[in-house]
């Protein structure tokens, strides 16, 4: 049984409902409030060792977010209060206690428990007594199961690991302590794209159990071993990871990926999220559905509210998740806003899930033709780059396509890497490089000017399978050899 249980309730959990739920451990258990602004309640044994942690309830007002993260069987028709209950790892009967807490909340407030089999046979009526903590907590963050000088390790057993509020808190604490953040899952688990982005760079890792007592990296496929207080790669590929090659090679699913940065002067009237909204409109036909500081994204899309949240955190950077409408094509993005000496920078990663022969809005392509349809979004890229350059202060943009799941989740198996489609450079960098030099790239295609004629940016279409062309372009723009130019570009993406 998973150690995470979620109560999805129609009404907000009030103090009395929480007390009723937390009495599920009987009178011998103790209640403590986490030091992180009181946002967390913990049920502890008589020695103060945590048994169950309850996250602050989150009102999810976006249709489709619950089903996206928990599966279609968990779909709800309207706004719902999402309350996460986490059982302490390694504590016998703690999952039963967590299920009882969630069942009591759902019973008093109307709603359901996920996963359904977490609800005890008696519906949560009887308290779960005699539960004893296994050890002192590894860290102040309840999501951390193992803490060493080098790593914060989190064990997750749910079909889709999303970047929830307490995972985000654990990540920030790991970064602040100079530790790697490593998530351990059983085989068959998938990651959301925001979680994948967090785990894509070393020393962070997605650690997958191979079912035979071993571990491998869910993104690279390297066999892992626990050494010196963290999971480290051995360089040997895991056989189970390579099993993904045949499926990925014949899949009709793919993703259109955009990574871009914009920069504009700090101004009291500045509204953030404009460039991302422009991408969403051009590639999906709609505005984003909602946003949040974690998953699930709980707030309806509002550039003004988003801007207010960033201002409240300034000068610290702010990381956000943005999601699309459930009836539209799968789309998700992350947005990081930084205050720099040059102005306000918005770094966006955007992914659009598609199938071969399907248009951007999900309808069938013309005559059921095989292969990507012209309406798959690539035809919009030059105009999109033009809009970003003219209105939102484009710094750079890289468009790619890869064969991967159209639902935008990430399995622990080998999938083909992305292929670059186009690159765009904003006016500031074109001016720094020099327009005559930037206009003469070693490409078979001619760059397109973007924005004002007197100080343009440039859009570079790349040929099919365009990694060599992209590397040569980067080398040309950086005035270096292809390998060094590619590394410089990757470091700035």
Short mmCIF file of C-alpha atoms in Angstrom, two decimals:
data_model
loop_
_atom_site.label_atom_id
_atom_site.label_comp_id
_atom_site.label_asym_id
_atom_site.label_seq_id
_atom_site.Cartn_x
_atom_site.Cartn_y
_atom_site.Cartn_z
CA UNK A 1 0.00 0.00 0.00
CA UNK A 2 1.24 3.48 -0.78
CA UNK A 3 2.49 5.62 2.10
CA UNK A 4 0.60 8.61 0.65
CA UNK A 5 -3.17 8.89 1.10
CA UNK A 6 -5.22 11.84 -0.15
CA UNK A 7 -8.58 13.03 1.15
CA UNK A 8 -10.59 14.75 -1.61
CA UNK A 9 -13.38 16.60 0.18
CA UNK A 10 -16.25 18.83 -0.89
CA UNK A 11 -15.83 21.15 2.11
CA UNK A 12 -12.76 22.70 3.66
CA UNK A 13 -11.27 20.65 6.51
CA UNK A 14 -12.05 22.73 9.59
CA UNK A 15 -10.23 22.34 12.95
CA UNK A 16 -12.86 19.98 14.37
CA UNK A 17 -12.70 17.73 11.30
CA UNK A 18 -8.92 17.59 11.58
CA UNK A 19 -9.15 16.76 15.28
CA UNK A 20 -11.63 13.97 14.54
CA UNK A 21 -9.30 12.59 11.89
CA UNK A 22 -6.21 12.82 14.07
CA UNK A 23 -7.97 10.99 16.92
CA UNK A 24 -7.70 7.94 14.66
CA UNK A 25 -4.57 6.95 16.58
CA UNK A 26 -6.32 6.74 19.93
CA UNK A 27 -5.68 8.77 23.08
CA UNK A 28 -2.06 7.65 23.48
CA UNK A 29 -0.89 9.51 20.36
CA UNK A 30 0.43 13.06 20.44
CA UNK A 31 -0.19 15.98 18.12
CA UNK A 32 2.58 18.29 16.99
CA UNK A 33 2.67 21.29 14.68
CA UNK A 34 5.50 21.53 12.17
CA UNK A 35 7.78 24.53 12.49
CA UNK A 36 7.19 25.52 8.84
CA UNK A 37 4.61 28.23 9.59
CA UNK A 38 2.20 25.72 11.12
CA UNK A 39 1.32 24.29 7.71
CA UNK A 40 1.75 20.70 8.82
CA UNK A 41 0.23 18.54 11.55
CA UNK A 42 1.91 15.37 12.77
CA UNK A 43 0.52 12.49 14.76
CA UNK A 44 3.30 11.04 16.93
CA UNK A 45 3.76 8.17 19.34
CA UNK A 46 4.48 8.72 23.03
CA UNK A 47 8.19 9.19 22.28
CA UNK A 48 7.47 11.98 19.80
CA UNK A 49 8.32 9.88 16.74
CA UNK A 50 6.07 10.74 13.76
CA UNK A 51 3.47 8.24 12.61
CA UNK A 52 1.39 10.30 10.17
CA UNK A 53 1.82 13.80 8.72
CA UNK A 54 -1.07 15.89 7.39
CA UNK A 55 -0.35 18.65 4.87
CA UNK A 56 -2.32 21.90 4.84
CA UNK A 57 -5.48 21.48 2.70
CA UNK A 58 -5.31 22.89 -0.83
CA UNK A 59 -8.39 24.05 -2.73
CA UNK A 60 -8.11 22.74 -6.30
CA UNK A 61 -10.44 24.76 -8.49
CA UNK A 62 -9.22 23.47 -11.85
CA UNK A 63 -11.26 20.78 -13.60
CA UNK A 64 -9.02 17.93 -14.64
CA UNK A 65 -6.12 18.40 -12.20
CA UNK A 66 -7.23 15.61 -9.88
CA UNK A 67 -7.67 13.18 -12.79
CA UNK A 68 -4.33 14.25 -14.33
CA UNK A 69 -2.40 13.36 -11.20
CA UNK A 70 -4.43 10.51 -9.72
CA UNK A 71 -6.03 8.89 -12.78
CA UNK A 72 -9.44 9.15 -14.49
CA UNK A 73 -11.12 7.10 -11.77
CA UNK A 74 -10.41 9.97 -9.33
CA UNK A 75 -12.08 12.63 -11.51
CA UNK A 76 -14.32 15.10 -9.66
CA UNK A 77 -16.94 17.43 -11.06
CA UNK A 78 -16.09 20.65 -9.24
CA UNK A 79 -13.66 22.33 -6.84
CA UNK A 80 -12.26 19.96 -4.25
CA UNK A 81 -10.12 20.24 -1.11
CA UNK A 82 -6.96 18.17 -1.49
CA UNK A 83 -5.44 17.05 1.83
CA UNK A 84 -2.35 14.82 1.72
CA UNK A 85 -1.74 12.35 4.55
CA UNK A 86 1.68 10.65 4.61
CA UNK A 87 2.44 7.57 6.67
CA UNK A 88 5.91 7.33 8.18
CA UNK A 89 8.07 4.92 6.18
CA UNK A 90 8.91 1.64 7.88
CA UNK A 91 6.26 1.95 10.61
CA UNK A 92 3.96 -1.08 10.80
CA UNK A 93 0.28 -0.13 10.48
CA UNK A 94 1.13 3.52 9.72
CA UNK A 95 -0.47 3.22 6.23
CA UNK A 96 -3.63 1.93 7.92
CA UNK A 97 -3.54 4.89 10.28
CA UNK A 98 -3.12 7.31 7.36
CA UNK A 99 -6.07 5.70 5.56
CA UNK A 100 -8.21 6.03 8.68
CA UNK A 101 -7.34 9.74 9.06
CA UNK A 102 -8.25 10.40 5.41
CA UNK A 103 -11.44 8.31 5.63
CA UNK A 104 -12.62 10.28 8.65
CA UNK A 105 -12.02 13.57 6.84
CA UNK A 106 -13.92 12.37 3.76
CA UNK A 107 -16.74 10.99 5.88
CA UNK A 108 -17.30 14.25 7.79
CA UNK A 109 -16.80 16.63 4.85
CA UNK A 110 -18.16 14.64 1.93
CA UNK A 111 -15.83 13.25 -0.69
CA UNK A 112 -13.52 10.33 -1.33
CA UNK A 113 -10.13 8.86 -0.46
CA UNK A 114 -7.33 8.09 -2.89
CA UNK A 115 -6.33 5.37 -3.36
CA UNK A 116 -9.71 3.76 -2.58
CA UNK A 117 -8.12 0.65 -1.07
CA UNK A 118 -6.47 2.82 1.61
CA UNK A 119 -9.82 3.02 3.42
CA UNK A 120 -9.99 0.38 6.19
CA UNK A 121 -12.71 -2.27 6.04
CA UNK A 122 -14.64 -0.53 8.84
CA UNK A 123 -14.62 2.77 6.93
CA UNK A 124 -12.27 4.37 9.44
CA UNK A 125 -14.64 4.12 12.39
CA UNK A 126 -12.28 2.30 14.76
CA UNK A 127 -9.03 3.95 15.90
CA UNK A 128 -5.73 2.36 14.92
CA UNK A 129 -4.02 1.93 18.26
CA UNK A 130 -0.64 0.67 19.34
CA UNK A 131 1.29 2.13 16.40
CA UNK A 132 4.89 2.83 17.41
CA UNK A 133 7.39 4.93 15.46
CA UNK A 134 10.38 3.13 14.02
CA UNK A 135 12.94 5.87 14.60
CA UNK A 136 13.40 9.57 15.11
CA UNK A 137 12.53 11.64 12.02
CA UNK A 138 15.29 11.85 9.45
CA UNK A 139 14.73 15.56 8.88
CA UNK A 140 12.39 18.44 9.62
CA UNK A 141 10.64 17.78 6.29
CA UNK A 142 8.19 14.87 6.60
CA UNK A 143 8.79 13.82 2.99
CA UNK A 144 12.45 12.95 3.68
CA UNK A 145 12.98 9.30 4.62
CA UNK A 146 16.80 9.19 4.70
CA UNK A 147 19.05 12.17 5.37
CA UNK A 148 22.84 12.09 5.08
CA UNK A 149 25.50 14.75 4.68
CA UNK A 150 25.28 14.26 0.92
CA UNK A 151 21.65 13.43 0.08
CA UNK A 152 18.00 13.79 1.09
CA UNK A 153 16.21 10.62 -0.02
CA UNK A 154 12.44 10.39 -0.46
CA UNK A 155 10.56 7.11 -0.96
CA UNK A 156 7.44 7.42 -3.14
CA UNK A 157 4.97 4.69 -4.08
CA UNK A 158 2.25 6.24 -6.20
CA UNK A 159 1.57 5.75 -9.94
CA UNK A 160 2.54 9.33 -10.82
CA UNK A 161 5.05 11.28 -8.72
CA UNK A 162 4.13 14.94 -8.98
CA UNK A 163 5.95 17.93 -7.50
CA UNK A 164 3.64 18.26 -4.50
CA UNK A 165 3.99 20.94 -1.85
CA UNK A 166 5.95 18.79 0.55
CA UNK A 167 8.24 17.41 -2.13
CA UNK A 168 8.93 21.01 -3.16
CA UNK A 169 9.70 21.90 0.49
CA UNK A 170 12.05 18.91 0.79
CA UNK A 171 13.80 19.92 -2.45
CA UNK A 172 14.36 23.48 -1.24
CA UNK A 173 15.73 22.22 2.07
CA UNK A 174 18.08 19.81 0.28
CA UNK A 175 19.36 22.58 -1.97
CA UNK A 176 19.84 24.92 0.99
CA UNK A 177 21.88 22.22 2.75
CA UNK A 178 24.00 21.46 -0.32
CA UNK A 179 22.54 17.95 -0.62
CA UNK A 180 21.39 15.87 -3.56
CA UNK A 181 17.64 15.28 -3.81
CA UNK A 182 16.91 11.65 -4.72
CA UNK A 183 13.46 10.05 -5.11
CA UNK A 184 13.17 6.26 -4.81
CA UNK A 185 10.21 4.48 -6.47
CA UNK A 186 9.20 0.93 -7.36
CA UNK A 187 9.15 -0.07 -11.06
CA UNK A 188 6.17 1.07 -13.09
CA UNK A 189 5.98 4.53 -11.54
CA UNK A 190 6.01 7.61 -13.79
CA UNK A 191 7.04 11.22 -13.16
CA UNK A 192 5.22 14.41 -14.06
CA UNK A 193 7.26 16.73 -16.28
CA UNK A 194 7.83 19.26 -13.44
CA UNK A 195 9.26 16.45 -11.28
CA UNK A 196 11.40 15.21 -14.16
CA UNK A 197 12.82 18.71 -14.63
CA UNK A 198 13.87 18.79 -10.98
CA UNK A 199 15.57 15.37 -11.16
CA UNK A 200 17.21 15.82 -14.57
CA UNK A 201 20.40 17.46 -13.30
CA UNK A 202 23.03 15.83 -11.09
CA UNK A 203 23.37 15.27 -8.20
CA UNK A 204 19.58 14.82 -8.08
CA UNK A 205 18.32 11.40 -9.21
CA UNK A 206 15.27 9.29 -9.85
CA UNK A 207 16.14 5.94 -8.25
CA UNK A 208 14.07 2.98 -9.47
CA UNK A 209 13.97 -0.37 -7.69
CA UNK A 210 14.59 -3.16 -10.20
CA UNK A 211 12.55 -5.77 -8.29
CA UNK A 212 15.61 -7.91 -7.50
CA UNK A 213 17.18 -5.85 -4.73
CA UNK A 214 19.02 -3.46 -7.05
CA UNK A 215 18.48 0.08 -8.30
CA UNK A 216 18.91 2.05 -11.51
CA UNK A 217 18.53 5.66 -12.64
CA UNK A 218 15.07 6.14 -14.15
CA UNK A 219 16.31 8.83 -16.57
CA UNK A 220 19.72 7.56 -17.68
CA UNK A 221 19.31 3.80 -17.07
CA UNK A 222 22.61 3.46 -15.20
CA UNK A 223 22.75 0.88 -12.42
CA UNK A 224 23.02 2.65 -9.05
CA UNK A 225 24.65 1.70 -5.76
CA UNK A 226 24.41 3.30 -2.34
CA UNK A 227 27.84 4.61 -1.45
CA UNK A 228 29.17 7.49 0.62
CA UNK A 229 25.69 8.51 1.72
CA UNK A 230 23.98 8.74 -1.67
CA UNK A 231 22.98 6.74 -4.75
CA UNK A 232 25.79 6.88 -7.32
CA UNK A 233 26.01 5.57 -10.89
CA UNK A 234 28.15 2.56 -11.78
CA UNK A 235 28.12 3.19 -15.53
CA UNK A 236 26.50 -0.21 -16.24
CA UNK A 237 23.14 0.00 -18.10
CA UNK A 238 20.13 -1.65 -16.47
CA UNK A 239 18.49 -4.29 -18.74
CA UNK A 240 14.97 -3.24 -17.76
CA UNK A 241 15.65 0.32 -18.88
CA UNK A 242 16.67 -0.79 -22.37
CA UNK A 243 13.35 -2.63 -22.75
CA UNK A 244 11.80 0.73 -23.57
CA UNK A 245 13.56 1.04 -26.94
CA UNK A 246 11.10 -0.95 -29.09
CA UNK A 247 8.03 0.81 -27.69
CA UNK A 248 9.51 4.30 -28.07
CA UNK A 249 10.72 3.61 -31.59
CA UNK A 250 7.29 2.66 -32.94
CA UNK A 251 5.20 5.02 -30.80
CA UNK A 252 2.80 7.34 -32.59
CA UNK A 253 3.04 9.77 -29.70
CA UNK A 254 5.36 12.72 -29.50
CA UNK A 255 5.92 15.99 -27.70
CA UNK A 256 6.65 19.49 -28.92
CA UNK A 257 9.03 21.16 -26.46
CA UNK A 258 9.84 24.85 -26.15
CA UNK A 259 12.47 26.33 -23.84
CA UNK A 260 12.67 30.10 -23.90
CA UNK A 261 13.67 33.09 -21.82
CA UNK A 262 12.30 36.62 -21.93
CA UNK A 263 13.59 39.73 -20.19
CA UNK A 264 11.85 43.04 -19.64
CA UNK A 265 12.60 46.09 -17.50
CA UNK A 266 11.13 45.99 -13.99
CA UNK A 267 8.08 48.22 -13.94
CA UNK A 268 5.15 48.66 -11.57
CA UNK A 269 2.71 47.99 -14.43
CA UNK A 270 4.51 44.88 -15.71
CA UNK A 271 2.33 41.76 -15.89
CA UNK A 272 4.19 38.46 -15.98
CA UNK A 273 3.25 35.34 -17.94
CA UNK A 274 2.53 37.13 -21.21
CA UNK A 275 5.04 35.21 -23.29
CA UNK A 276 3.84 31.88 -21.91
CA UNK A 277 0.20 32.81 -22.59
CA UNK A 278 1.13 33.72 -26.18
CA UNK A 279 2.71 30.29 -26.67
CA UNK A 280 -0.37 28.61 -25.21
CA UNK A 281 -2.77 30.50 -27.48
CA UNK A 282 -0.82 29.79 -30.65
CA UNK A 283 -0.23 26.09 -29.97
CA UNK A 284 -3.46 25.06 -28.23
CA UNK A 285 -5.98 27.72 -29.24
CA UNK A 286 -6.73 28.62 -25.60
CA UNK A 287 -5.29 30.43 -22.60
CA UNK A 288 -3.69 28.31 -19.86
CA UNK A 289 -6.21 26.83 -17.44
CA UNK A 290 -4.37 27.43 -14.20
CA UNK A 291 -1.19 27.78 -12.22
CA UNK A 292 0.32 27.09 -8.82
CA UNK A 293 3.51 26.88 -6.80
CA UNK A 294 3.31 23.06 -6.82
CA UNK A 295 1.21 20.20 -8.18
CA UNK A 296 -1.74 20.07 -8.27
CA UNK A 297 -1.92 23.53 -9.83
CA UNK A 298 -4.82 24.92 -7.85
CA UNK A 299 -5.48 28.45 -9.13
CA UNK A 300 -7.32 29.57 -12.29
CA UNK A 301 -5.10 31.37 -14.77
CA UNK A 302 -4.57 35.03 -13.87
CA UNK A 303 -1.50 36.97 -14.92
CA UNK A 304 -2.26 39.62 -12.30
CA UNK A 305 -2.43 37.14 -9.41
CA UNK A 306 0.67 35.39 -10.68
CA UNK A 307 2.52 38.71 -10.79
CA UNK A 308 1.42 39.55 -7.25
CA UNK A 309 2.76 36.24 -5.99
CA UNK A 310 6.15 36.88 -7.63
CA UNK A 311 6.33 40.42 -6.23
CA UNK A 312 5.59 39.14 -2.74
CA UNK A 313 8.61 36.83 -2.97
CA UNK A 314 11.01 39.28 -4.64
CA UNK A 315 13.97 39.47 -4.77
CA UNK A 316 13.92 35.66 -4.41
CA UNK A 317 13.19 33.71 -7.57
CA UNK A 318 9.78 32.04 -7.93
CA UNK A 319 9.08 28.65 -9.56
CA UNK A 320 5.57 27.91 -10.84
CA UNK A 321 3.63 25.18 -12.64
CA UNK A 322 1.13 26.08 -15.39
CA UNK A 323 -1.41 23.59 -16.78
CA UNK A 324 -3.88 23.40 -19.66
CA UNK A 325 -7.56 22.56 -20.02
CA UNK A 326 -8.50 18.88 -19.69
CA UNK A 327 -10.59 18.96 -22.86
CA UNK A 328 -7.69 20.35 -24.91
CA UNK A 329 -4.40 18.76 -25.97
CA UNK A 330 -2.12 17.82 -23.06
CA UNK A 331 0.02 20.83 -22.20
CA UNK A 332 2.09 21.80 -19.17
CA UNK A 333 4.82 24.32 -18.41
CA UNK A 334 7.11 25.45 -15.65
CA UNK A 335 7.94 29.12 -15.18
CA UNK A 336 10.82 30.52 -13.15
CA UNK A 337 10.93 34.26 -12.58
CA UNK A 338 14.20 35.94 -11.56
CA UNK A 339 15.00 39.55 -10.76
CA UNK A 340 18.34 40.40 -12.40
CA UNK A 341 20.37 43.52 -13.04
CA UNK A 342 19.02 43.46 -16.60
CA UNK A 343 15.36 43.31 -15.55
CA UNK A 344 12.76 40.63 -14.87
CA UNK A 345 13.58 37.30 -16.52
CA UNK A 346 11.01 34.60 -17.19
CA UNK A 347 12.45 31.15 -17.96
CA UNK A 348 9.81 28.84 -19.47
CA UNK A 349 9.76 25.16 -20.36
CA UNK A 350 6.60 24.21 -22.26
CA UNK A 351 5.49 20.78 -23.47
CA UNK A 352 2.61 19.88 -25.79
CA UNK A 353 1.54 16.25 -26.17
CA UNK A 354 0.45 15.07 -29.63
CA UNK A 355 -0.15 12.00 -31.75
CA UNK A 356 0.87 11.47 -35.36
CA UNK A 357 -1.88 12.53 -37.74
CA UNK A 358 -3.61 14.69 -35.13
CA UNK A 359 -4.04 18.45 -35.27
CA UNK A 360 -3.15 20.80 -32.46
CA UNK A 361 -6.69 20.76 -31.06
CA UNK A 362 -6.76 16.96 -31.01
CA UNK A 363 -8.87 16.40 -34.14
CA UNK A 364 -7.83 13.92 -36.80
CA UNK A 365 -5.43 15.13 -39.47
CA UNK A 366 -6.41 15.49 -43.14
CA UNK A 367 -7.49 12.20 -44.74
CA UNK A 368 -6.07 10.32 -41.75
CA UNK A 369 -2.57 10.90 -43.12
CA UNK A 370 0.32 9.26 -41.34
CA UNK A 371 3.11 11.30 -39.81
CA UNK A 372 3.01 14.73 -38.20
CA UNK A 373 0.36 17.02 -39.61
CA UNK A 374 1.31 20.63 -40.53
CA UNK A 375 -1.05 21.66 -37.74
CA UNK A 376 1.20 19.99 -35.14
CA UNK A 377 2.45 23.43 -34.12
CA UNK A 378 5.72 23.63 -36.07
CA UNK A 379 4.21 25.99 -38.63
CA UNK A 380 3.48 28.40 -35.78
CA UNK A 381 7.08 28.62 -34.59
CA UNK A 382 8.29 31.55 -36.76
CA UNK A 383 5.26 33.68 -35.89
CA UNK A 384 5.56 32.70 -32.24
CA UNK A 385 9.22 33.75 -32.16
CA UNK A 386 8.24 37.03 -33.83
CA UNK A 387 5.61 37.73 -31.17
CA UNK A 388 7.97 36.92 -28.31
CA UNK A 389 10.66 39.19 -29.79
CA UNK A 390 8.32 42.09 -30.58
CA UNK A 391 6.25 42.10 -27.37
CA UNK A 392 7.95 40.19 -24.59
CA UNK A 393 11.70 40.80 -24.82
CA UNK A 394 12.86 37.44 -26.18
CA UNK A 395 16.35 36.41 -25.08
CA UNK A 396 16.47 32.94 -26.67
CA UNK A 397 14.20 30.08 -27.74
CA UNK A 398 14.86 26.44 -28.57
CA UNK A 399 12.09 24.32 -30.14
CA UNK A 400 12.42 20.53 -30.14
CA UNK A 401 10.35 17.44 -30.83
CA UNK A 402 10.76 14.01 -29.26
CA UNK A 403 9.06 10.63 -29.41
CA UNK A 404 7.53 10.30 -25.97
CA UNK A 405 4.19 9.86 -24.24
CA UNK A 406 1.50 12.28 -25.37
CA UNK A 407 0.16 12.46 -21.81
CA UNK A 408 3.45 14.18 -20.87
CA UNK A 409 4.35 11.71 -18.12
CA UNK A 410 7.81 10.15 -17.91
CA UNK A 411 8.30 6.36 -17.57
CA UNK A 412 11.52 4.74 -16.38
CA UNK A 413 12.56 3.44 -19.78
CA UNK A 414 14.76 4.51 -22.65
CA UNK A 415 13.10 6.91 -25.08
CA UNK A 416 14.66 8.76 -28.01
CA UNK A 417 16.14 12.13 -27.20
CA UNK A 418 14.63 15.33 -28.59
CA UNK A 419 15.53 16.66 -32.03
CA UNK A 420 15.93 20.44 -32.42
CA UNK A 421 13.54 22.13 -34.85
CA UNK A 422 14.48 25.80 -34.56
CA UNK A 423 16.46 28.29 -32.51
CA UNK A 424 15.81 32.00 -32.00
CA UNK A 425 18.03 34.69 -30.54
CA UNK A 426 16.81 38.01 -29.15
CA UNK A 427 17.89 41.42 -30.33
CA UNK A 428 20.29 42.05 -27.45
CA UNK A 429 22.45 39.02 -28.16
CA UNK A 430 22.28 39.53 -31.93
CA UNK A 431 23.56 43.08 -31.39
CA UNK A 432 26.34 41.80 -29.11
CA UNK A 433 27.41 39.14 -31.64
CA UNK A 434 27.07 41.52 -34.55
CA UNK A 435 24.23 41.36 -37.09
CA UNK A 436 26.42 40.63 -40.16
CA UNK A 437 28.05 37.66 -38.41
CA UNK A 438 24.74 36.36 -36.99
CA UNK A 439 23.15 36.53 -40.46
CA UNK A 440 25.75 34.16 -41.95
CA UNK A 441 25.28 30.86 -40.06
CA UNK A 442 26.64 27.56 -41.48
CA UNK A 443 23.09 26.38 -42.30
CA UNK A 444 21.26 25.46 -45.51
CA UNK A 445 18.43 27.80 -44.48
CA UNK A 446 18.34 31.58 -44.15
CA UNK A 447 17.60 33.11 -40.75
CA UNK A 448 14.47 35.21 -40.41
CA UNK A 449 14.59 38.66 -38.82
CA UNK A 450 12.42 39.22 -35.75
CA UNK A 451 11.13 42.44 -34.23
CA UNK A 452 12.21 45.98 -35.15
CA UNK A 453 14.20 46.24 -38.38
CA UNK A 454 16.82 48.50 -36.81
CA UNK A 455 17.63 46.08 -33.99
CA UNK A 456 16.29 42.64 -34.93
CA UNK A 457 16.42 39.23 -33.35
CA UNK A 458 16.91 36.18 -35.57
CA UNK A 459 15.03 32.91 -36.07
CA UNK A 460 17.03 29.93 -37.38
CA UNK A 461 15.11 26.95 -38.86
CA UNK A 462 17.05 23.72 -38.41
CA UNK A 463 16.96 20.77 -40.85
CA UNK A 464 15.57 17.35 -39.91
CA UNK A 465 17.68 15.57 -37.31
CA UNK A 466 19.17 18.96 -36.63
CA UNK A 467 21.67 18.32 -33.81
CA UNK A 468 24.75 18.73 -36.03
CA UNK A 469 23.30 21.91 -37.52
CA UNK A 470 22.40 23.19 -34.05
CA UNK A 471 25.91 22.52 -32.75
CA UNK A 472 27.51 24.28 -35.71
CA UNK A 473 25.13 27.22 -35.25
CA UNK A 474 26.06 27.49 -31.57
CA UNK A 475 29.75 27.32 -32.43
CA UNK A 476 29.28 30.05 -35.03
CA UNK A 477 27.37 32.33 -32.65
CA UNK A 478 29.83 31.76 -29.81
CA UNK A 479 32.84 32.03 -32.08
CA UNK A 480 34.17 28.63 -30.98
CA UNK A 481 34.51 25.05 -32.15
CA UNK A 482 31.24 23.05 -32.42
CA UNK A 483 31.72 21.05 -29.20
CA UNK A 484 32.43 24.13 -27.10
CA UNK A 485 29.59 26.08 -28.67
CA UNK A 486 27.15 23.27 -27.93
CA UNK A 487 28.27 23.10 -24.32
CA UNK A 488 27.91 26.86 -23.91
CA UNK A 489 24.40 26.78 -25.34
CA UNK A 490 23.35 23.86 -23.14
CA UNK A 491 24.64 25.65 -20.06
CA UNK A 492 22.53 28.71 -20.83
CA UNK A 493 19.30 26.86 -21.65
#
